Amino acid sequence: MACPVTVTIEHDHGIEGAKARIEERFGDLEQSIAGGMGVKFERAWEGDRLNFTAKGMGQRITGELDVFPNHVRIVVVLPALLAGMAEALQGKMEKHGRAMLEDKRTPAE
């Protein structure tokens, strides 16, 4: 049975600011989901939702990232064969998701 993994991350960038950061930095989150397994990602925006699919080693992972004014919700659905890694994946998604949304601008002096 498929195993959904959900992470919610707060931000203060508004929808467009968060989407810009996600577009620029989604590769880091892809790497945390793939775990270095040579997985190929496909992604497409539909409004404020980024749908993505990862394929590799005979497995297919699907997911969606919904952007709201003050938070994002990331849902990754693991196939039954990969369900055992759900807890570890959740921690990685939270860590890389937060980094993806961080404001990395240097403060003005």
PDB file of N, CA and C in Angstrom:
ATOM      1  N   MET A   1       0.837  -1.180   0.000  1.00  0.00           N
ATOM      2  CA  MET A   1       0.000   0.000   0.000  1.00  0.00           C
ATOM      3  C   MET A   1       0.885   1.248   0.000  1.00  0.00           C
ATOM      4  N   ALA A   2       0.491   2.254  -0.746  1.00  0.00           N
ATOM      5  CA  ALA A   2       1.243   3.502  -0.837  1.00  0.00           C
ATOM      6  C   ALA A   2       1.292   4.186   0.524  1.00  0.00           C
ATOM      7  N   CYS A   3       2.367   4.936   0.758  1.00  0.00           N
ATOM      8  CA  CYS A   3       2.591   5.585   2.040  1.00  0.00           C
ATOM      9  C   CYS A   3       2.836   7.083   1.836  1.00  0.00           C
ATOM     10  N   PRO A   4       1.852   7.937   2.194  1.00  0.00           N
ATOM     11  CA  PRO A   4       2.069   9.371   2.053  1.00  0.00           C
ATOM     12  C   PRO A   4       2.901   9.925   3.209  1.00  0.00           C
ATOM     13  N   VAL A   5       3.790  10.848   2.878  1.00  0.00           N
ATOM     14  CA  VAL A   5       4.613  11.540   3.862  1.00  0.00           C
ATOM     15  C   VAL A   5       4.320  13.028   3.689  1.00  0.00           C
ATOM     16  N   THR A   6       3.888  13.695   4.766  1.00  0.00           N
ATOM     17  CA  THR A   6       3.477  15.088   4.683  1.00  0.00           C
ATOM     18  C   THR A   6       4.312  15.953   5.614  1.00  0.00           C
ATOM     19  N   VAL A   7       4.732  17.112   5.097  1.00  0.00           N
ATOM     20  CA  VAL A   7       5.474  18.094   5.878  1.00  0.00           C
ATOM     21  C   VAL A   7       4.853  19.457   5.606  1.00  0.00           C
ATOM     22  N   THR A   8       4.648  20.249   6.656  1.00  0.00           N
ATOM     23  CA  THR A   8       4.163  21.617   6.524  1.00  0.00           C
ATOM     24  C   THR A   8       5.236  22.547   7.069  1.00  0.00           C
ATOM     25  N   ILE A   9       5.575  23.563   6.284  1.00  0.00           N
ATOM     26  CA  ILE A   9       6.642  24.490   6.657  1.00  0.00           C
ATOM     27  C   ILE A   9       6.111  25.915   6.565  1.00  0.00           C
ATOM     28  N   GLU A  10       6.249  26.658   7.651  1.00  0.00           N
ATOM     29  CA  GLU A  10       5.805  28.048   7.661  1.00  0.00           C
ATOM     30  C   GLU A  10       6.830  28.935   6.967  1.00  0.00           C
ATOM     31  N   HIS A  11       6.347  30.056   6.409  1.00  0.00           N
ATOM     32  CA  HIS A  11       7.219  31.049   5.783  1.00  0.00           C
ATOM     33  C   HIS A  11       6.532  32.400   5.862  1.00  0.00           C
ATOM     34  N   ASP A  12       7.268  33.447   5.548  1.00  0.00           N
ATOM     35  CA  ASP A  12       6.683  34.797   5.554  1.00  0.00           C
ATOM     36  C   ASP A  12       6.976  35.518   4.237  1.00  0.00           C
ATOM     37  N   HIS A  13       6.940  34.776   3.141  1.00  0.00           N
ATOM     38  CA  HIS A  13       7.301  35.323   1.832  1.00  0.00           C
ATOM     39  C   HIS A  13       6.099  35.592   0.938  1.00  0.00           C
ATOM     40  N   GLY A  14       4.893  35.253   1.371  1.00  0.00           N
ATOM     41  CA  GLY A  14       3.737  35.354   0.494  1.00  0.00           C
ATOM     42  C   GLY A  14       3.811  34.260  -0.564  1.00  0.00           C
ATOM     43  N   ILE A  15       2.755  34.127  -1.325  1.00  0.00           N
ATOM     44  CA  ILE A  15       2.692  33.050  -2.317  1.00  0.00           C
ATOM     45  C   ILE A  15       3.747  33.218  -3.400  1.00  0.00           C
ATOM     46  N   GLU A  16       3.826  34.387  -4.001  1.00  0.00           N
ATOM     47  CA  GLU A  16       4.769  34.577  -5.115  1.00  0.00           C
ATOM     48  C   GLU A  16       6.221  34.479  -4.657  1.00  0.00           C
ATOM     49  N   GLY A  17       6.541  35.030  -3.491  1.00  0.00           N
ATOM     50  CA  GLY A  17       7.909  34.934  -2.978  1.00  0.00           C
ATOM     51  C   GLY A  17       8.305  33.499  -2.681  1.00  0.00           C
ATOM     52  N   ALA A  18       7.386  32.742  -2.089  1.00  0.00           N
ATOM     53  CA  ALA A  18       7.665  31.336  -1.795  1.00  0.00           C
ATOM     54  C   ALA A  18       7.825  30.534  -3.088  1.00  0.00           C
ATOM     55  N   LYS A  19       6.960  30.802  -4.076  1.00  0.00           N
ATOM     56  CA  LYS A  19       7.072  30.081  -5.352  1.00  0.00           C
ATOM     57  C   LYS A  19       8.417  30.372  -6.022  1.00  0.00           C
ATOM     58  N   ALA A  20       8.874  31.607  -5.951  1.00  0.00           N
ATOM     59  CA  ALA A  20      10.169  31.954  -6.558  1.00  0.00           C
ATOM     60  C   ALA A  20      11.300  31.187  -5.884  1.00  0.00           C
ATOM     61  N   ARG A  21      11.276  31.093  -4.569  1.00  0.00           N
ATOM     62  CA  ARG A  21      12.308  30.349  -3.850  1.00  0.00           C
ATOM     63  C   ARG A  21      12.240  28.860  -4.190  1.00  0.00           C
ATOM     64  N   ILE A  22      11.028  28.336  -4.261  1.00  0.00           N
ATOM     65  CA  ILE A  22      10.860  26.918  -4.584  1.00  0.00           C
ATOM     66  C   ILE A  22      11.399  26.638  -5.983  1.00  0.00           C
ATOM     67  N   GLU A  23      11.064  27.483  -6.936  1.00  0.00           N
ATOM     68  CA  GLU A  23      11.526  27.283  -8.315  1.00  0.00           C
ATOM     69  C   GLU A  23      13.053  27.314  -8.378  1.00  0.00           C
ATOM     70  N   GLU A  24      13.643  28.221  -7.646  1.00  0.00           N
ATOM     71  CA  GLU A  24      15.100  28.386  -7.658  1.00  0.00           C
ATOM     72  C   GLU A  24      15.834  27.255  -6.941  1.00  0.00           C
ATOM     73  N   ARG A  25      15.218  26.708  -5.886  1.00  0.00           N
ATOM     74  CA  ARG A  25      15.948  25.800  -4.990  1.00  0.00           C
ATOM     75  C   ARG A  25      15.350  24.404  -4.864  1.00  0.00           C
ATOM     76  N   PHE A  26      14.415  24.036  -5.723  1.00  0.00           N
ATOM     77  CA  PHE A  26      13.739  22.743  -5.587  1.00  0.00           C
ATOM     78  C   PHE A  26      14.699  21.571  -5.764  1.00  0.00           C
ATOM     79  N   GLY A  27      15.776  21.776  -6.477  1.00  0.00           N
ATOM     80  CA  GLY A  27      16.754  20.708  -6.698  1.00  0.00           C
ATOM     81  C   GLY A  27      17.285  20.111  -5.411  1.00  0.00           C
ATOM     82  N   ASP A  28      17.459  20.938  -4.378  1.00  0.00           N
ATOM     83  CA  ASP A  28      17.937  20.423  -3.089  1.00  0.00           C
ATOM     84  C   ASP A  28      16.913  19.471  -2.468  1.00  0.00           C
ATOM     85  N   LEU A  29      15.641  19.821  -2.572  1.00  0.00           N
ATOM     86  CA  LEU A  29      14.604  18.952  -2.040  1.00  0.00           C
ATOM     87  C   LEU A  29      14.526  17.661  -2.857  1.00  0.00           C
ATOM     88  N   GLU A  30      14.697  17.772  -4.169  1.00  0.00           N
ATOM     89  CA  GLU A  30      14.715  16.572  -5.018  1.00  0.00           C
ATOM     90  C   GLU A  30      15.796  15.615  -4.544  1.00  0.00           C
ATOM     91  N   GLN A  31      16.970  16.140  -4.244  1.00  0.00           N
ATOM     92  CA  GLN A  31      18.078  15.291  -3.797  1.00  0.00           C
ATOM     93  C   GLN A  31      17.750  14.605  -2.474  1.00  0.00           C
ATOM     94  N   SER A  32      17.058  15.306  -1.568  1.00  0.00           N
ATOM     95  CA  SER A  32      16.709  14.685  -0.288  1.00  0.00           C
ATOM     96  C   SER A  32      15.686  13.565  -0.484  1.00  0.00           C
ATOM     97  N   ILE A  33      14.779  13.739  -1.433  1.00  0.00           N
ATOM     98  CA  ILE A  33      13.786  12.706  -1.709  1.00  0.00           C
ATOM     99  C   ILE A  33      14.441  11.510  -2.395  1.00  0.00           C
ATOM    100  N   ALA A  34      15.326  11.791  -3.361  1.00  0.00           N
ATOM    101  CA  ALA A  34      15.965  10.723  -4.140  1.00  0.00           C
ATOM    102  C   ALA A  34      16.997   9.957  -3.345  1.00  0.00           C
ATOM    103  N   GLY A  35      17.633  10.609  -2.387  1.00  0.00           N
ATOM    104  CA  GLY A  35      18.633   9.921  -1.575  1.00  0.00           C
ATOM    105  C   GLY A  35      19.797   9.397  -2.382  1.00  0.00           C
ATOM    106  N   GLY A  36      20.176  10.081  -3.464  1.00  0.00           N
ATOM    107  CA  GLY A  36      21.322   9.692  -4.264  1.00  0.00           C
ATOM    108  C   GLY A  36      21.106   8.424  -5.083  1.00  0.00           C
ATOM    109  N   MET A  37      19.863   8.076  -5.380  1.00  0.00           N
ATOM    110  CA  MET A  37      19.573   6.827  -6.090  1.00  0.00           C
ATOM    111  C   MET A  37      19.452   7.000  -7.598  1.00  0.00           C
ATOM    112  N   GLY A  38      19.906   8.102  -8.164  1.00  0.00           N
ATOM    113  CA  GLY A  38      19.833   8.274  -9.608  1.00  0.00           C
ATOM    114  C   GLY A  38      18.410   8.347 -10.122  1.00  0.00           C
ATOM    115  N   VAL A  39      17.585   9.082  -9.429  1.00  0.00           N
ATOM    116  CA  VAL A  39      16.168   9.199  -9.767  1.00  0.00           C
ATOM    117  C   VAL A  39      15.959  10.395 -10.689  1.00  0.00           C
ATOM    118  N   LYS A  40      15.087  10.236 -11.682  1.00  0.00           N
ATOM    119  CA  LYS A  40      14.760  11.318 -12.616  1.00  0.00           C
ATOM    120  C   LYS A  40      13.452  11.968 -12.183  1.00  0.00           C
ATOM    121  N   PHE A  41      13.482  13.298 -12.044  1.00  0.00           N
ATOM    122  CA  PHE A  41      12.299  14.050 -11.626  1.00  0.00           C
ATOM    123  C   PHE A  41      11.654  14.756 -12.808  1.00  0.00           C
ATOM    124  N   GLU A  42      10.348  14.842 -12.758  1.00  0.00           N
ATOM    125  CA  GLU A  42       9.564  15.683 -13.660  1.00  0.00           C
ATOM    126  C   GLU A  42       8.688  16.528 -12.758  1.00  0.00           C
ATOM    127  N   ARG A  43       8.516  17.811 -13.112  1.00  0.00           N
ATOM    128  CA  ARG A  43       7.680  18.679 -12.289  1.00  0.00           C
ATOM    129  C   ARG A  43       6.961  19.698 -13.141  1.00  0.00           C
ATOM    130  N   ALA A  44       5.806  20.130 -12.652  1.00  0.00           N
ATOM    131  CA  ALA A  44       5.010  21.114 -13.381  1.00  0.00           C
ATOM    132  C   ALA A  44       4.117  21.867 -12.392  1.00  0.00           C
ATOM    133  N   TRP A  45       4.071  23.174 -12.557  1.00  0.00           N
ATOM    134  CA  TRP A  45       3.190  24.019 -11.743  1.00  0.00           C
ATOM    135  C   TRP A  45       1.780  23.985 -12.313  1.00  0.00           C
ATOM    136  N   GLU A  46       0.806  23.918 -11.435  1.00  0.00           N
ATOM    137  CA  GLU A  46      -0.609  24.099 -11.755  1.00  0.00           C
ATOM    138  C   GLU A  46      -1.121  25.102 -10.734  1.00  0.00           C
ATOM    139  N   GLY A  47      -1.138  26.371 -11.109  1.00  0.00           N
ATOM    140  CA  GLY A  47      -1.520  27.414 -10.161  1.00  0.00           C
ATOM    141  C   GLY A  47      -0.484  27.499  -9.054  1.00  0.00           C
ATOM    142  N   ASP A  48      -0.916  27.339  -7.816  1.00  0.00           N
ATOM    143  CA  ASP A  48      -0.016  27.408  -6.663  1.00  0.00           C
ATOM    144  C   ASP A  48       0.408  26.027  -6.177  1.00  0.00           C
ATOM    145  N   ARG A  49       0.269  25.022  -7.021  1.00  0.00           N
ATOM    146  CA  ARG A  49       0.676  23.649  -6.687  1.00  0.00           C
ATOM    147  C   ARG A  49       1.749  23.187  -7.664  1.00  0.00           C
ATOM    148  N   LEU A  50       2.836  22.663  -7.109  1.00  0.00           N
ATOM    149  CA  LEU A  50       3.889  22.058  -7.908  1.00  0.00           C
ATOM    150  C   LEU A  50       3.711  20.544  -7.814  1.00  0.00           C
ATOM    151  N   ASN A  51       3.348  19.911  -8.912  1.00  0.00           N
ATOM    152  CA  ASN A  51       3.240  18.455  -8.967  1.00  0.00           C
ATOM    153  C   ASN A  51       4.574  17.898  -9.440  1.00  0.00           C
ATOM    154  N   PHE A  52       5.006  16.803  -8.827  1.00  0.00           N
ATOM    155  CA  PHE A  52       6.258  16.203  -9.264  1.00  0.00           C
ATOM    156  C   PHE A  52       6.186  14.685  -9.186  1.00  0.00           C
ATOM    157  N   THR A  53       7.004  14.072 -10.019  1.00  0.00           N
ATOM    158  CA  THR A  53       7.111  12.617 -10.086  1.00  0.00           C
ATOM    159  C   THR A  53       8.587  12.268 -10.138  1.00  0.00           C
ATOM    160  N   ALA A  54       8.961  11.251  -9.407  1.00  0.00           N
ATOM    161  CA  ALA A  54      10.334  10.755  -9.426  1.00  0.00           C
ATOM    162  C   ALA A  54      10.294   9.296  -9.847  1.00  0.00           C
ATOM    163  N   LYS A  55      11.142   8.950 -10.815  1.00  0.00           N
ATOM    164  CA  LYS A  55      11.184   7.581 -11.301  1.00  0.00           C
ATOM    165  C   LYS A  55      12.618   7.083 -11.265  1.00  0.00           C
ATOM    166  N   GLY A  56      12.779   5.874 -10.771  1.00  0.00           N
ATOM    167  CA  GLY A  56      14.107   5.274 -10.746  1.00  0.00           C
ATOM    168  C   GLY A  56      14.075   3.921 -10.073  1.00  0.00           C
ATOM    169  N   MET A  57      14.957   3.057 -10.496  1.00  0.00           N
ATOM    170  CA  MET A  57      15.088   1.723  -9.930  1.00  0.00           C
ATOM    171  C   MET A  57      13.747   0.979  -9.905  1.00  0.00           C
ATOM    172  N   GLY A  58      12.937   1.182 -10.942  1.00  0.00           N
ATOM    173  CA  GLY A  58      11.663   0.486 -11.046  1.00  0.00           C
ATOM    174  C   GLY A  58      10.583   1.010 -10.115  1.00  0.00           C
ATOM    175  N   GLN A  59      10.821   2.123  -9.459  1.00  0.00           N
ATOM    176  CA  GLN A  59       9.857   2.684  -8.522  1.00  0.00           C
ATOM    177  C   GLN A  59       9.398   4.058  -9.009  1.00  0.00           C
ATOM    178  N   ARG A  60       8.196   4.454  -8.581  1.00  0.00           N
ATOM    179  CA  ARG A  60       7.641   5.757  -8.939  1.00  0.00           C
ATOM    180  C   ARG A  60       7.148   6.432  -7.670  1.00  0.00           C
ATOM    181  N   ILE A  61       7.687   7.616  -7.411  1.00  0.00           N
ATOM    182  CA  ILE A  61       7.282   8.427  -6.269  1.00  0.00           C
ATOM    183  C   ILE A  61       6.543   9.634  -6.823  1.00  0.00           C
ATOM    184  N   THR A  62       5.381   9.936  -6.271  1.00  0.00           N
ATOM    185  CA  THR A  62       4.647  11.115  -6.701  1.00  0.00           C
ATOM    186  C   THR A  62       4.558  12.095  -5.538  1.00  0.00           C
ATOM    187  N   GLY A  63       4.343  13.361  -5.883  1.00  0.00           N
ATOM    188  CA  GLY A  63       4.219  14.345  -4.823  1.00  0.00           C
ATOM    189  C   GLY A  63       3.615  15.634  -5.312  1.00  0.00           C
ATOM    190  N   GLU A  64       3.281  16.457  -4.332  1.00  0.00           N
ATOM    191  CA  GLU A  64       2.753  17.782  -4.628  1.00  0.00           C
ATOM    192  C   GLU A  64       3.204  18.729  -3.533  1.00  0.00           C
ATOM    193  N   LEU A  65       3.442  19.944  -3.938  1.00  0.00           N
ATOM    194  CA  LEU A  65       3.844  20.988  -3.013  1.00  0.00           C
ATOM    195  C   LEU A  65       2.857  22.138  -3.205  1.00  0.00           C
ATOM    196  N   ASP A  66       2.052  22.386  -2.181  1.00  0.00           N
ATOM    197  CA  ASP A  66       1.051  23.449  -2.238  1.00  0.00           C
ATOM    198  C   ASP A  66       1.585  24.676  -1.525  1.00  0.00           C
ATOM    199  N   VAL A  67       1.475  25.833  -2.182  1.00  0.00           N
ATOM    200  CA  VAL A  67       1.970  27.086  -1.613  1.00  0.00           C
ATOM    201  C   VAL A  67       0.784  27.905  -1.120  1.00  0.00           C
ATOM    202  N   PHE A  68       0.848  28.292   0.133  1.00  0.00           N
ATOM    203  CA  PHE A  68      -0.153  29.138   0.770  1.00  0.00           C
ATOM    204  C   PHE A  68       0.544  30.423   1.212  1.00  0.00           C
ATOM    205  N   PRO A  69      -0.197  31.473   1.567  1.00  0.00           N
ATOM    206  CA  PRO A  69       0.446  32.737   1.928  1.00  0.00           C
ATOM    207  C   PRO A  69       1.464  32.636   3.067  1.00  0.00           C
ATOM    208  N   ASN A  70       1.230  31.721   4.029  1.00  0.00           N
ATOM    209  CA  ASN A  70       2.112  31.639   5.199  1.00  0.00           C
ATOM    210  C   ASN A  70       2.746  30.274   5.425  1.00  0.00           C
ATOM    211  N   HIS A  71       2.507  29.343   4.552  1.00  0.00           N
ATOM    212  CA  HIS A  71       3.121  28.022   4.692  1.00  0.00           C
ATOM    213  C   HIS A  71       3.077  27.270   3.366  1.00  0.00           C
ATOM    214  N   VAL A  72       3.882  26.212   3.307  1.00  0.00           N
ATOM    215  CA  VAL A  72       3.806  25.276   2.194  1.00  0.00           C
ATOM    216  C   VAL A  72       3.543  23.892   2.777  1.00  0.00           C
ATOM    217  N   ARG A  73       2.858  23.082   2.006  1.00  0.00           N
ATOM    218  CA  ARG A  73       2.596  21.700   2.405  1.00  0.00           C
ATOM    219  C   ARG A  73       3.172  20.805   1.318  1.00  0.00           C
ATOM    220  N   ILE A  74       4.042  19.910   1.730  1.00  0.00           N
ATOM    221  CA  ILE A  74       4.667  18.973   0.800  1.00  0.00           C
ATOM    222  C   ILE A  74       4.144  17.580   1.129  1.00  0.00           C
ATOM    223  N   VAL A  75       3.605  16.913   0.118  1.00  0.00           N
ATOM    224  CA  VAL A  75       3.123  15.542   0.288  1.00  0.00           C
ATOM    225  C   VAL A  75       3.852  14.682  -0.743  1.00  0.00           C
ATOM    226  N   VAL A  76       4.546  13.668  -0.255  1.00  0.00           N
ATOM    227  CA  VAL A  76       5.233  12.709  -1.119  1.00  0.00           C
ATOM    228  C   VAL A  76       4.596  11.350  -0.864  1.00  0.00           C
ATOM    229  N   VAL A  77       4.220  10.663  -1.929  1.00  0.00           N
ATOM    230  CA  VAL A  77       3.592   9.345  -1.808  1.00  0.00           C
ATOM    231  C   VAL A  77       4.605   8.295  -2.248  1.00  0.00           C
ATOM    232  N   LEU A  78       5.008   7.493  -1.286  1.00  0.00           N
ATOM    233  CA  LEU A  78       5.987   6.431  -1.542  1.00  0.00           C
ATOM    234  C   LEU A  78       5.262   5.139  -1.915  1.00  0.00           C
ATOM    235  N   PRO A  79       5.815   4.390  -2.855  1.00  0.00           N
ATOM    236  CA  PRO A  79       5.240   3.067  -3.139  1.00  0.00           C
ATOM    237  C   PRO A  79       5.488   2.141  -1.953  1.00  0.00           C
ATOM    238  N   ALA A  80       4.715   1.086  -1.861  1.00  0.00           N
ATOM    239  CA  ALA A  80       4.799   0.165  -0.721  1.00  0.00           C
ATOM    240  C   ALA A  80       6.221  -0.321  -0.468  1.00  0.00           C
ATOM    241  N   LEU A  81       6.969  -0.571  -1.528  1.00  0.00           N
ATOM    242  CA  LEU A  81       8.328  -1.084  -1.385  1.00  0.00           C
ATOM    243  C   LEU A  81       9.246  -0.110  -0.636  1.00  0.00           C
ATOM    244  N   LEU A  82       8.949   1.181  -0.716  1.00  0.00           N
ATOM    245  CA  LEU A  82       9.787   2.203  -0.076  1.00  0.00           C
ATOM    246  C   LEU A  82       9.176   2.761   1.211  1.00  0.00           C
ATOM    247  N   ALA A  83       8.064   2.221   1.653  1.00  0.00           N
ATOM    248  CA  ALA A  83       7.365   2.749   2.826  1.00  0.00           C
ATOM    249  C   ALA A  83       8.225   2.729   4.086  1.00  0.00           C
ATOM    250  N   GLY A  84       9.161   1.823   4.168  1.00  0.00           N
ATOM    251  CA  GLY A  84      10.028   1.729   5.339  1.00  0.00           C
ATOM    252  C   GLY A  84      10.924   2.935   5.537  1.00  0.00           C
ATOM    253  N   MET A  85      11.105   3.733   4.505  1.00  0.00           N
ATOM    254  CA  MET A  85      11.967   4.905   4.639  1.00  0.00           C
ATOM    255  C   MET A  85      11.176   6.193   4.879  1.00  0.00           C
ATOM    256  N   ALA A  86       9.874   6.076   5.168  1.00  0.00           N
ATOM    257  CA  ALA A  86       9.005   7.246   5.332  1.00  0.00           C
ATOM    258  C   ALA A  86       9.468   8.170   6.449  1.00  0.00           C
ATOM    259  N   GLU A  87       9.815   7.637   7.595  1.00  0.00           N
ATOM    260  CA  GLU A  87      10.211   8.473   8.730  1.00  0.00           C
ATOM    261  C   GLU A  87      11.497   9.242   8.425  1.00  0.00           C
ATOM    262  N   ALA A  88      12.478   8.575   7.866  1.00  0.00           N
ATOM    263  CA  ALA A  88      13.731   9.242   7.514  1.00  0.00           C
ATOM    264  C   ALA A  88      13.493  10.302   6.447  1.00  0.00           C
ATOM    265  N   LEU A  89      12.648   9.993   5.482  1.00  0.00           N
ATOM    266  CA  LEU A  89      12.345  10.940   4.419  1.00  0.00           C
ATOM    267  C   LEU A  89      11.648  12.173   4.967  1.00  0.00           C
ATOM    268  N   GLN A  90      10.768  11.996   5.929  1.00  0.00           N
ATOM    269  CA  GLN A  90      10.055  13.137   6.504  1.00  0.00           C
ATOM    270  C   GLN A  90      11.034  14.133   7.122  1.00  0.00           C
ATOM    271  N   GLY A  91      12.018  13.640   7.857  1.00  0.00           N
ATOM    272  CA  GLY A  91      13.024  14.519   8.454  1.00  0.00           C
ATOM    273  C   GLY A  91      13.835  15.255   7.399  1.00  0.00           C
ATOM    274  N   LYS A  92      14.223  14.550   6.347  1.00  0.00           N
ATOM    275  CA  LYS A  92      14.989  15.184   5.271  1.00  0.00           C
ATOM    276  C   LYS A  92      14.158  16.234   4.545  1.00  0.00           C
ATOM    277  N   MET A  93      12.887  15.918   4.296  1.00  0.00           N
ATOM    278  CA  MET A  93      12.016  16.869   3.606  1.00  0.00           C
ATOM    279  C   MET A  93      11.853  18.143   4.425  1.00  0.00           C
ATOM    280  N   GLU A  94      11.696  17.984   5.726  1.00  0.00           N
ATOM    281  CA  GLU A  94      11.535  19.156   6.582  1.00  0.00           C
ATOM    282  C   GLU A  94      12.809  20.008   6.577  1.00  0.00           C
ATOM    283  N   LYS A  95      13.950  19.365   6.718  1.00  0.00           N
ATOM    284  CA  LYS A  95      15.228  20.092   6.738  1.00  0.00           C
ATOM    285  C   LYS A  95      15.473  20.825   5.418  1.00  0.00           C
ATOM    286  N   HIS A  96      15.359  20.130   4.302  1.00  0.00           N
ATOM    287  CA  HIS A  96      15.637  20.733   3.002  1.00  0.00           C
ATOM    288  C   HIS A  96      14.528  21.691   2.576  1.00  0.00           C
ATOM    289  N   GLY A  97      13.297  21.407   2.990  1.00  0.00           N
ATOM    290  CA  GLY A  97      12.200  22.321   2.700  1.00  0.00           C
ATOM    291  C   GLY A  97      12.378  23.657   3.400  1.00  0.00           C
ATOM    292  N   ARG A  98      12.809  23.622   4.665  1.00  0.00           N
ATOM    293  CA  ARG A  98      13.080  24.873   5.394  1.00  0.00           C
ATOM    294  C   ARG A  98      14.214  25.645   4.729  1.00  0.00           C
ATOM    295  N   ALA A  99      15.274  24.939   4.367  1.00  0.00           N
ATOM    296  CA  ALA A  99      16.406  25.598   3.704  1.00  0.00           C
ATOM    297  C   ALA A  99      15.968  26.213   2.381  1.00  0.00           C
ATOM    298  N   MET A 100      15.081  25.553   1.676  1.00  0.00           N
ATOM    299  CA  MET A 100      14.609  26.035   0.386  1.00  0.00           C
ATOM    300  C   MET A 100      13.864  27.369   0.555  1.00  0.00           C
ATOM    301  N   LEU A 101      13.171  27.528   1.670  1.00  0.00           N
ATOM    302  CA  LEU A 101      12.371  28.730   1.885  1.00  0.00           C
ATOM    303  C   LEU A 101      13.079  29.811   2.689  1.00  0.00           C
ATOM    304  N   GLU A 102      14.290  29.528   3.177  1.00  0.00           N
ATOM    305  CA  GLU A 102      15.031  30.525   3.942  1.00  0.00           C
ATOM    306  C   GLU A 102      15.278  31.763   3.139  1.00  0.00           C
ATOM    307  N   ASP A 103      15.347  32.874   3.832  1.00  0.00           N
ATOM    308  CA  ASP A 103      15.716  34.138   3.194  1.00  0.00           C
ATOM    309  C   ASP A 103      17.219  34.247   3.318  1.00  0.00           C
ATOM    310  N   LYS A 104      17.936  34.029   2.222  1.00  0.00           N
ATOM    311  CA  LYS A 104      19.394  34.012   2.243  1.00  0.00           C
ATOM    312  C   LYS A 104      20.003  35.337   1.824  1.00  0.00           C
ATOM    313  N   ARG A 105      19.193  36.377   1.800  1.00  0.00           N
ATOM    314  CA  ARG A 105      19.737  37.692   1.459  1.00  0.00           C
ATOM    315  C   ARG A 105      20.629  38.180   2.569  1.00  0.00           C
ATOM    316  N   THR A 106      21.657  38.924   2.211  1.00  0.00           N
ATOM    317  CA  THR A 106      22.545  39.516   3.200  1.00  0.00           C
ATOM    318  C   THR A 106      21.911  40.807   3.707  1.00  0.00           C
ATOM    319  N   PRO A 107      21.829  40.981   5.033  1.00  0.00           N
ATOM    320  CA  PRO A 107      21.226  42.209   5.550  1.00  0.00           C
ATOM    321  C   PRO A 107      22.009  43.445   5.100  1.00  0.00           C
ATOM    322  N   ALA A 108      21.299  44.528   4.828  1.00  0.00           N
ATOM    323  CA  ALA A 108      21.947  45.790   4.433  1.00  0.00           C
ATOM    324  C   ALA A 108      22.709  46.367   5.613  1.00  0.00           C
ATOM    325  N   GLU A 109      23.869  46.910   5.319  1.00  0.00           N
ATOM    326  CA  GLU A 109      24.680  47.491   6.401  1.00  0.00           C
ATOM    327  C   GLU A 109      24.499  48.979   6.433  1.00  0.00           C
TER     328      GLU A 109
END
